Coordinates of C-alpha atoms and ligand atoms in Angstrom, one line a residue:
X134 CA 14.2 4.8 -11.5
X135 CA 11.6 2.7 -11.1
X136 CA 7.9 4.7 -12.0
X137 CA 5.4 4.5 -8.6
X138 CA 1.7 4.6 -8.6
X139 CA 0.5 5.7 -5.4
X140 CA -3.4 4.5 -4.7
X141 CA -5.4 5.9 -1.6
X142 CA -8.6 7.0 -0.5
X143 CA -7.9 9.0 2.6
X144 CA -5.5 11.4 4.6
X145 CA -2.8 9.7 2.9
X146 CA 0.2 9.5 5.7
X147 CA 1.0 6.7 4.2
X148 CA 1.5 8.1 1.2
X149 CA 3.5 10.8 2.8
X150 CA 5.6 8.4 3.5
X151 CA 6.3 6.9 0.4
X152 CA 7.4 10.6 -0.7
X153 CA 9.6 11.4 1.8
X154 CA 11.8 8.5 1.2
X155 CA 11.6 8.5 -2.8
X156 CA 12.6 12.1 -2.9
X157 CA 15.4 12.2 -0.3
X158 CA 18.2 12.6 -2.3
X159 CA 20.4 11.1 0.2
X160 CA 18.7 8.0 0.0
X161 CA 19.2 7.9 -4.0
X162 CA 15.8 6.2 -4.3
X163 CA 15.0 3.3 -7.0
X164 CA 11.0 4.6 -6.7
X165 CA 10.2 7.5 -8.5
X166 CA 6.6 8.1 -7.5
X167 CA 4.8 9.8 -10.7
X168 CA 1.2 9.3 -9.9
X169 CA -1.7 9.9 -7.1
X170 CA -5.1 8.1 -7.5
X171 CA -8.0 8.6 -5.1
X172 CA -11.3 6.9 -5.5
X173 CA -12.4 9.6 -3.1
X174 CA -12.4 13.3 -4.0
X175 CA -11.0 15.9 -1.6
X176 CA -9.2 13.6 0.2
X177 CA -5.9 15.2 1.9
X178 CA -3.9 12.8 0.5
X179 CA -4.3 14.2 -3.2
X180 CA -3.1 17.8 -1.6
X181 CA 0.2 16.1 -0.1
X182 CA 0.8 14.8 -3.9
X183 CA 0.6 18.3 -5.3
X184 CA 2.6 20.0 -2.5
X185 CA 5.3 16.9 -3.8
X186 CA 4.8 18.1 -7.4
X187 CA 2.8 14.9 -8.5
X188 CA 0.7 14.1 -10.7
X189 CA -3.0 13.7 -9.5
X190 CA -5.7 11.8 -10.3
X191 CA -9.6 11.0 -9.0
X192 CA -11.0 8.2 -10.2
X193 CA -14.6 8.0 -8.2
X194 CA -16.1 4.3 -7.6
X195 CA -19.4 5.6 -7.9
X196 CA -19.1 6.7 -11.3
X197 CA -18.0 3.2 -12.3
X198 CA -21.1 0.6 -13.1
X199 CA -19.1 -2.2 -12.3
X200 CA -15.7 -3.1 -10.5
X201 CA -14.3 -4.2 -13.4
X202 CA -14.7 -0.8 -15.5
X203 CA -13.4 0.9 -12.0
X204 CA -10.5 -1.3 -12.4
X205 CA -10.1 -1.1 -16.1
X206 CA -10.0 3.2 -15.7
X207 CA -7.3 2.8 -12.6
X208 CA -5.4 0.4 -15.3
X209 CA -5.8 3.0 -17.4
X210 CA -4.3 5.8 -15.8
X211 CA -1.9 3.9 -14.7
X212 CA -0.2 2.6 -17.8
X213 CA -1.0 6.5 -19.4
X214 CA 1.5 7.5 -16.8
X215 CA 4.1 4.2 -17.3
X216 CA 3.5 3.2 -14.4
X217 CA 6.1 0.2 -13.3
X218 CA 4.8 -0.5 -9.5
X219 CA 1.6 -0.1 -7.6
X220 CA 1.4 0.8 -3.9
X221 CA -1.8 1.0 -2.0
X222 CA -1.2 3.3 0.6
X223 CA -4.8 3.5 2.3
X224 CA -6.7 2.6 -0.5
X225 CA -9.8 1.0 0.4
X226 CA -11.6 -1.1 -2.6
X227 CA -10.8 -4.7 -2.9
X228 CA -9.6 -5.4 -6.7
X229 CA -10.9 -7.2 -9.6
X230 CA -8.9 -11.0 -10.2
X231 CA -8.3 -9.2 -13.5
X232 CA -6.7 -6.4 -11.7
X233 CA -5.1 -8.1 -9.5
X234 CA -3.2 -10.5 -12.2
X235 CA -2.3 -7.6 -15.0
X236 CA -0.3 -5.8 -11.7
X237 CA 0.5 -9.3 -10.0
X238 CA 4.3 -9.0 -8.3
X239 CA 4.3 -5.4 -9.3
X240 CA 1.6 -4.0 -6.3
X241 CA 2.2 -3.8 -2.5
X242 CA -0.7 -3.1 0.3
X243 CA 0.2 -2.3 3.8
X244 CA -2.2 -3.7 6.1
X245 CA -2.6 -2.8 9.9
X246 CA -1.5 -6.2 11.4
X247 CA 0.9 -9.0 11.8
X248 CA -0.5 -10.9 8.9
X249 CA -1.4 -14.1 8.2
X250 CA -3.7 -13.0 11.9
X251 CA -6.4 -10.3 11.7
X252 CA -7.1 -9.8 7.7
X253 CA -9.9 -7.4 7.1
X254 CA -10.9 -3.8 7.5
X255 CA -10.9 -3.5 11.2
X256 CA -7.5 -5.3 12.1
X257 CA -7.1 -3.1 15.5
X258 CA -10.5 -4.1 16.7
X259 CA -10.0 -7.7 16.4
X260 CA -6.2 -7.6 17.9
X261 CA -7.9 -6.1 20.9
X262 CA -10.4 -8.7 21.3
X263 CA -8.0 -11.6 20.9
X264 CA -5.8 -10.0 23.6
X265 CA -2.5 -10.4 22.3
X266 CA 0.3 -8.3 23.7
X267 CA 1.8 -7.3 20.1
X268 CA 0.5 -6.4 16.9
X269 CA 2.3 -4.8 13.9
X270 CA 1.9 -3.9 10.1
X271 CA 2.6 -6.3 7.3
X272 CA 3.9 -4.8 3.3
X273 CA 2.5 -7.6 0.9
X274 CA 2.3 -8.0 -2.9
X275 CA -1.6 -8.1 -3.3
X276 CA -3.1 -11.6 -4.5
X277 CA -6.4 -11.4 -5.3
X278 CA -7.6 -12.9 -1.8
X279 CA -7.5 -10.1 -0.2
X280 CA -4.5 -9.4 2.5
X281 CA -2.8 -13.1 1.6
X282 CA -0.8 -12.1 -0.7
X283 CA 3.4 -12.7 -0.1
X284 CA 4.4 -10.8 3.0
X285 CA 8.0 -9.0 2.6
X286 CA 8.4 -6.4 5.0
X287 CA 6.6 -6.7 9.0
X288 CA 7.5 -4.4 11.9
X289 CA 5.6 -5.2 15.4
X290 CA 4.4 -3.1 18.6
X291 CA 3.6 -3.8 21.9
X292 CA 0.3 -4.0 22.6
X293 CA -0.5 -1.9 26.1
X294 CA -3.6 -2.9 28.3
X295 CA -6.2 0.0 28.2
X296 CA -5.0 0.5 24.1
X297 CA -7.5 1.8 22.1
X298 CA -8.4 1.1 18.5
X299 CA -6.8 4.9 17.9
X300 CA -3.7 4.5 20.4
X301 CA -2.9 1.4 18.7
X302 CA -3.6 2.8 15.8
X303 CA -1.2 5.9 16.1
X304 CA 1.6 3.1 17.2
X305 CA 1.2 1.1 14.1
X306 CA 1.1 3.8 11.8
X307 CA 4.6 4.5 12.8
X308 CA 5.7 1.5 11.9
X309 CA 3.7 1.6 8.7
X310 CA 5.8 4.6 7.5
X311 CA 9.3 3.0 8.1
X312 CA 8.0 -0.2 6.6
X313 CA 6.3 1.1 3.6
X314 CA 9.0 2.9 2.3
X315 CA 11.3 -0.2 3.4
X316 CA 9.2 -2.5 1.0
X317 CA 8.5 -0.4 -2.5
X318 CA 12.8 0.4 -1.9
X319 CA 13.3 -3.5 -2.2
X320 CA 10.9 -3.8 -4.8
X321 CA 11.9 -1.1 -6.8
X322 CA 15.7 -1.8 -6.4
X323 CA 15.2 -5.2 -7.7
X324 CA 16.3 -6.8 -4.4
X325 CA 13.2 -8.7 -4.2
X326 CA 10.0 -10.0 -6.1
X327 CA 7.2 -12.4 -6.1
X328 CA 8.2 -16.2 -7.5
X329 CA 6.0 -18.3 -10.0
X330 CA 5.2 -19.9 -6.4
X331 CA 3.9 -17.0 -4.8
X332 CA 6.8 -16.9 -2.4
X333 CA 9.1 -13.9 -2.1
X334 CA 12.5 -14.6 -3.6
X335 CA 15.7 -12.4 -2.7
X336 CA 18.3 -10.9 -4.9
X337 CA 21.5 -10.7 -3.3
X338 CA 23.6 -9.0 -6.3
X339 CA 21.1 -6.4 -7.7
Ligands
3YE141 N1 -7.8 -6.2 -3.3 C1 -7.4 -7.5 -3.5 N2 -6.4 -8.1 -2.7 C2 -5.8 -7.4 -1.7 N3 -7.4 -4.2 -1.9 C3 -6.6 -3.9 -0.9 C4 -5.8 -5.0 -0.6 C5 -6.2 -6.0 -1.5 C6 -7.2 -5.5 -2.3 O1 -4.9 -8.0 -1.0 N4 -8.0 -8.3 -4.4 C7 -12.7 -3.0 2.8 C8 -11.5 -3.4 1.9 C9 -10.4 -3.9 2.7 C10 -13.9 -3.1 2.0 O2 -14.8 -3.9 2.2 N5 -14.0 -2.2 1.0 C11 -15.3 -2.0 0.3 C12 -15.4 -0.5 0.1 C13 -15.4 0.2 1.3 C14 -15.2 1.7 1.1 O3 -15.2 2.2 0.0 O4 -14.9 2.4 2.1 C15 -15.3 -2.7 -1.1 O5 -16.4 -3.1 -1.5 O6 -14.3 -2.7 -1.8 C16 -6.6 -2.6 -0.3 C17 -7.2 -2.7 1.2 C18 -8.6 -3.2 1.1 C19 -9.1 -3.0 2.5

Protein backbone atom coordinates (compact mmCIF):
# COMPACT_ATOMS: atom_id res chain seq x y z
CA UNK A 1 0.00 0.00 0.00
CA UNK A 2 0.69 3.24 -0.92
CA UNK A 3 2.23 5.38 2.45
CA UNK A 4 -0.30 8.69 3.15
CA UNK A 5 0.65 11.91 4.79
CA UNK A 6 -2.24 13.54 6.16
CA UNK A 7 -1.67 17.56 6.62
CA UNK A 8 -4.33 19.79 8.54
CA UNK A 9 -4.72 22.51 10.85
CA UNK A 10 -8.12 22.08 12.22
CA UNK A 11 -11.12 19.78 13.31
CA UNK A 12 -9.95 17.48 10.73
CA UNK A 13 -13.39 15.84 9.20
CA UNK A 14 -11.69 15.76 6.39
CA UNK A 15 -9.16 13.82 7.58
CA UNK A 16 -11.64 11.56 9.20
CA UNK A 17 -12.53 10.80 6.11
CA UNK A 18 -9.55 9.83 4.57
CA UNK A 19 -9.34 7.17 7.59
CA UNK A 20 -12.44 5.72 7.24
CA UNK A 21 -12.02 4.72 3.79
CA UNK A 22 -8.11 3.63 3.98
CA UNK A 23 -8.90 1.29 6.91
CA UNK A 24 -12.15 -0.34 5.70
CA UNK A 25 -11.04 -3.58 4.97
CA UNK A 26 -13.83 -4.12 2.66
CA UNK A 27 -12.66 -1.52 0.46
CA UNK A 28 -8.94 -3.16 0.37
CA UNK A 29 -7.49 0.40 0.25
CA UNK A 30 -4.19 1.27 -1.90
CA UNK A 31 -3.65 4.40 0.91
CA UNK A 32 -2.18 3.40 3.97
CA UNK A 33 -2.26 6.61 5.95
CA UNK A 34 0.92 6.59 8.30
CA UNK A 35 1.22 10.15 9.31
CA UNK A 36 -0.73 13.26 10.98
CA UNK A 37 0.86 16.81 10.76
CA UNK A 38 -0.73 19.98 12.25
CA UNK A 39 0.79 23.33 12.07
CA UNK A 40 -1.63 24.04 14.87
CA UNK A 41 -1.39 22.41 18.28
CA UNK A 42 -4.48 20.91 20.00
CA UNK A 43 -6.34 20.79 17.11
CA UNK A 44 -9.09 17.86 17.11
CA UNK A 45 -7.87 16.49 14.14
CA UNK A 46 -4.53 15.20 15.80
CA UNK A 47 -6.95 13.31 18.48
CA UNK A 48 -8.96 11.51 15.47
CA UNK A 49 -5.31 10.33 14.19
CA UNK A 50 -4.51 8.70 17.61
CA UNK A 51 -7.91 7.22 18.17
CA UNK A 52 -6.91 5.59 14.32
CA UNK A 53 -3.57 4.47 15.77
CA UNK A 54 -1.44 7.05 13.75
CA UNK A 55 1.37 8.58 13.93
CA UNK A 56 1.20 12.33 15.03
CA UNK A 57 3.06 15.13 14.48
CA UNK A 58 3.00 19.22 15.31
CA UNK A 59 4.97 21.14 13.40
CA UNK A 60 4.07 24.98 14.59
CA UNK A 61 4.49 27.81 11.78
CA UNK A 62 5.41 30.15 14.34
CA UNK A 63 8.39 28.43 15.44
CA UNK A 64 9.69 28.44 11.75
CA UNK A 65 11.65 31.89 10.69
CA UNK A 66 10.82 31.45 7.29
CA UNK A 67 8.41 29.36 5.00
CA UNK A 68 10.98 27.70 3.64
CA UNK A 69 12.52 26.09 6.99
CA UNK A 70 8.53 25.43 7.83
CA UNK A 71 8.48 23.60 4.60
CA UNK A 72 11.88 21.95 4.81
CA UNK A 73 10.74 20.41 8.64
CA UNK A 74 7.13 19.21 7.06
CA UNK A 75 9.63 17.53 4.22
CA UNK A 76 11.31 16.27 6.85
CA UNK A 77 8.87 14.42 8.70
CA UNK A 78 7.57 13.40 5.92
CA UNK A 79 10.20 11.42 4.19
CA UNK A 80 11.31 10.14 8.08
CA UNK A 81 7.98 8.40 7.89
CA UNK A 82 8.31 7.28 3.88
CA UNK A 83 5.90 9.03 3.07
CA UNK A 84 4.69 8.28 -0.78
CA UNK A 85 1.53 10.81 -1.10
CA UNK A 86 0.50 14.15 0.49
CA UNK A 87 -3.09 15.04 1.28
CA UNK A 88 -4.03 18.35 2.68
CA UNK A 89 -7.10 17.78 4.39
CA UNK A 90 -7.80 21.38 5.91
CA UNK A 91 -4.42 22.53 6.03
CA UNK A 92 -4.18 26.11 5.80
CA UNK A 93 -0.53 27.49 4.77
CA UNK A 94 0.17 28.07 1.24
CA UNK A 95 3.56 26.11 0.25
CA UNK A 96 6.97 27.02 -0.69
CA UNK A 97 7.68 26.56 -5.01
CA UNK A 98 10.34 24.28 -3.43
CA UNK A 99 7.73 22.42 -1.59
CA UNK A 100 5.44 22.37 -3.88
CA UNK A 101 7.94 20.75 -6.72
CA UNK A 102 9.80 17.99 -4.41
CA UNK A 103 5.92 16.62 -3.71
CA UNK A 104 4.61 17.81 -7.28
CA UNK A 105 2.01 14.87 -8.68
CA UNK A 106 2.31 13.18 -5.36
CA UNK A 107 -0.03 15.94 -3.07
CA UNK A 108 -3.87 16.57 -3.30
CA UNK A 109 -5.87 19.64 -1.63
CA UNK A 110 -9.49 19.72 -1.47
CA UNK A 111 -10.84 23.02 -1.79
CA UNK A 112 -14.50 24.26 -1.01
CA UNK A 113 -15.64 25.03 -4.60
CA UNK A 114 -16.15 24.13 -8.17
CA UNK A 115 -12.72 25.11 -9.17
CA UNK A 116 -11.28 26.90 -11.75
CA UNK A 117 -14.36 29.65 -9.90
CA UNK A 118 -13.98 30.91 -6.37
CA UNK A 119 -9.99 30.10 -5.49
CA UNK A 120 -9.10 31.48 -2.05
CA UNK A 121 -9.85 31.07 1.63
CA UNK A 122 -13.44 32.17 1.73
CA UNK A 123 -14.92 30.10 -1.41
CA UNK A 124 -18.54 30.00 0.25
CA UNK A 125 -18.59 33.72 0.75
CA UNK A 126 -17.85 34.56 -2.75
CA UNK A 127 -20.39 31.64 -4.26
CA UNK A 128 -23.03 33.52 -2.32
CA UNK A 129 -22.23 36.82 -3.66
CA UNK A 130 -22.05 35.67 -7.31
CA UNK A 131 -25.42 34.00 -6.88
CA UNK A 132 -25.02 30.85 -8.60
CA UNK A 133 -27.46 28.07 -7.89
CA UNK A 134 -24.63 25.29 -7.43
CA UNK A 135 -21.34 25.08 -5.86
CA UNK A 136 -19.24 21.91 -5.04
CA UNK A 137 -15.67 20.80 -3.89
CA UNK A 138 -12.81 20.18 -6.24
CA UNK A 139 -9.68 17.23 -5.23
CA UNK A 140 -6.54 18.77 -7.12
CA UNK A 141 -2.81 17.96 -7.14
CA UNK A 142 -1.38 21.23 -5.64
CA UNK A 143 0.80 23.52 -8.16
CA UNK A 144 2.35 26.01 -6.60
CA UNK A 145 -0.37 28.76 -7.60
CA UNK A 146 -2.37 28.13 -5.17
CA UNK A 147 -5.89 26.09 -5.87
CA UNK A 148 -4.89 25.69 -9.99
CA UNK A 149 -3.40 22.82 -9.73
CA UNK A 150 -4.95 19.59 -12.08
CA UNK A 151 -8.49 18.99 -10.87
CA UNK A 152 -9.40 15.02 -10.65
CA UNK A 153 -12.24 14.44 -8.56
CA UNK A 154 -15.43 17.40 -8.33
CA UNK A 155 -18.85 16.65 -6.75
CA UNK A 156 -21.53 19.70 -6.81
CA UNK A 157 -24.60 20.92 -4.56
CA UNK A 158 -27.35 22.92 -4.98
CA UNK A 159 -27.11 26.09 -3.91
CA UNK A 160 -30.55 27.10 -1.76
CA UNK A 161 -31.72 30.85 -1.54
CA UNK A 162 -31.40 31.98 2.19
CA UNK A 163 -27.91 29.50 2.28
CA UNK A 164 -25.56 30.63 4.61
CA UNK A 165 -21.83 30.48 4.50
CA UNK A 166 -22.24 27.49 7.40
CA UNK A 167 -25.45 25.69 5.63
CA UNK A 168 -23.52 25.68 2.50
CA UNK A 169 -20.75 24.85 4.20
CA UNK A 170 -22.25 21.63 6.08
CA UNK A 171 -23.59 20.58 2.31
CA UNK A 172 -20.13 20.76 0.75
CA UNK A 173 -18.37 19.07 3.34
CA UNK A 174 -20.37 16.06 2.49
CA UNK A 175 -19.37 16.00 -0.58
CA UNK A 176 -15.79 16.70 0.43
CA UNK A 177 -15.71 13.34 2.41
CA UNK A 178 -16.97 11.15 -0.55
CA UNK A 179 -14.67 13.03 -2.87
CA UNK A 180 -11.53 12.98 -0.80
CA UNK A 181 -11.32 9.61 -0.23
CA UNK A 182 -12.50 9.04 -4.04
CA UNK A 183 -9.22 11.07 -5.20
CA UNK A 184 -6.12 9.79 -2.87
CA UNK A 185 -7.91 5.92 -3.84
CA UNK A 186 -7.19 6.87 -7.59
CA UNK A 187 -3.96 8.21 -6.84
CA UNK A 188 -2.80 5.70 -4.69
CA UNK A 189 -4.07 2.77 -6.90
CA UNK A 190 -2.14 4.11 -9.69
CA UNK A 191 -5.32 4.83 -11.81
CA UNK A 192 -4.32 8.32 -12.23
CA UNK A 193 -1.49 10.95 -12.02
CA UNK A 194 -0.29 14.30 -13.05
CA UNK A 195 1.39 14.46 -16.84
CA UNK A 196 4.72 16.40 -17.70
CA UNK A 197 1.80 18.78 -19.07
CA UNK A 198 0.14 19.34 -15.92
CA UNK A 199 -2.98 17.51 -17.20
CA UNK A 200 -4.41 14.46 -15.45
CA UNK A 201 -3.76 11.30 -17.40
CA UNK A 202 -5.82 8.03 -16.73
CA UNK A 203 -4.66 4.46 -16.33
CA UNK A 204 -7.10 2.05 -17.51
CA UNK A 205 -5.07 -1.37 -16.71
CA UNK A 206 -3.49 -0.54 -13.23
N1 LIG B 1 -0.01 25.96 -1.38
C1 LIG B 1 0.27 26.06 -2.71
N2 LIG B 1 -0.63 25.64 -3.67
C2 LIG B 1 -1.88 25.14 -3.36
N3 LIG B 1 -1.75 25.29 0.22
C3 LIG B 1 -2.99 24.80 0.10
C4 LIG B 1 -3.32 24.62 -1.24
C5 LIG B 1 -2.20 25.05 -1.97
C6 LIG B 1 -1.24 25.47 -1.01
O1 LIG B 1 -2.66 24.80 -4.27
N4 LIG B 1 1.47 26.55 -3.09
C7 LIG B 1 -5.03 30.85 3.23
C8 LIG B 1 -4.47 29.71 2.49
C9 LIG B 1 -5.45 29.17 1.50
C10 LIG B 1 -3.90 31.74 3.74
O2 LIG B 1 -3.77 32.84 3.33
N5 LIG B 1 -3.08 31.19 4.63
C11 LIG B 1 -2.11 31.97 5.36
C12 LIG B 1 -2.13 31.49 6.77
C13 LIG B 1 -3.48 31.55 7.39
C14 LIG B 1 -3.56 30.72 8.67
O3 LIG B 1 -2.54 30.23 9.17
O4 LIG B 1 -4.69 30.55 9.18
C15 LIG B 1 -0.70 31.81 4.83
O5 LIG B 1 0.00 32.80 4.84
O6 LIG B 1 -0.29 30.69 4.41
C16 LIG B 1 -3.84 24.48 1.26
C17 LIG B 1 -5.01 25.44 1.34
C18 LIG B 1 -4.53 26.84 1.48
C19 LIG B 1 -5.73 27.71 1.78
Amino acid sequence: RKKVGVLISGSGTNLQALIDHSQDLRKQSAAEIVLVISNKPGVQGLQRAEKAGIATKVINHKDFASREDFDDAIHTALTEAQVELVCLAGFMRILTGGFVKKWNGRMLNVHPSLLPSFKGANAHKLVLEAGVPLSGCSVHFVAEEVDAGAILVQECVRVYPGDTEDSLSERVKAMEHRAFPQAMELLAAGKASLGENGKIVWHSNS
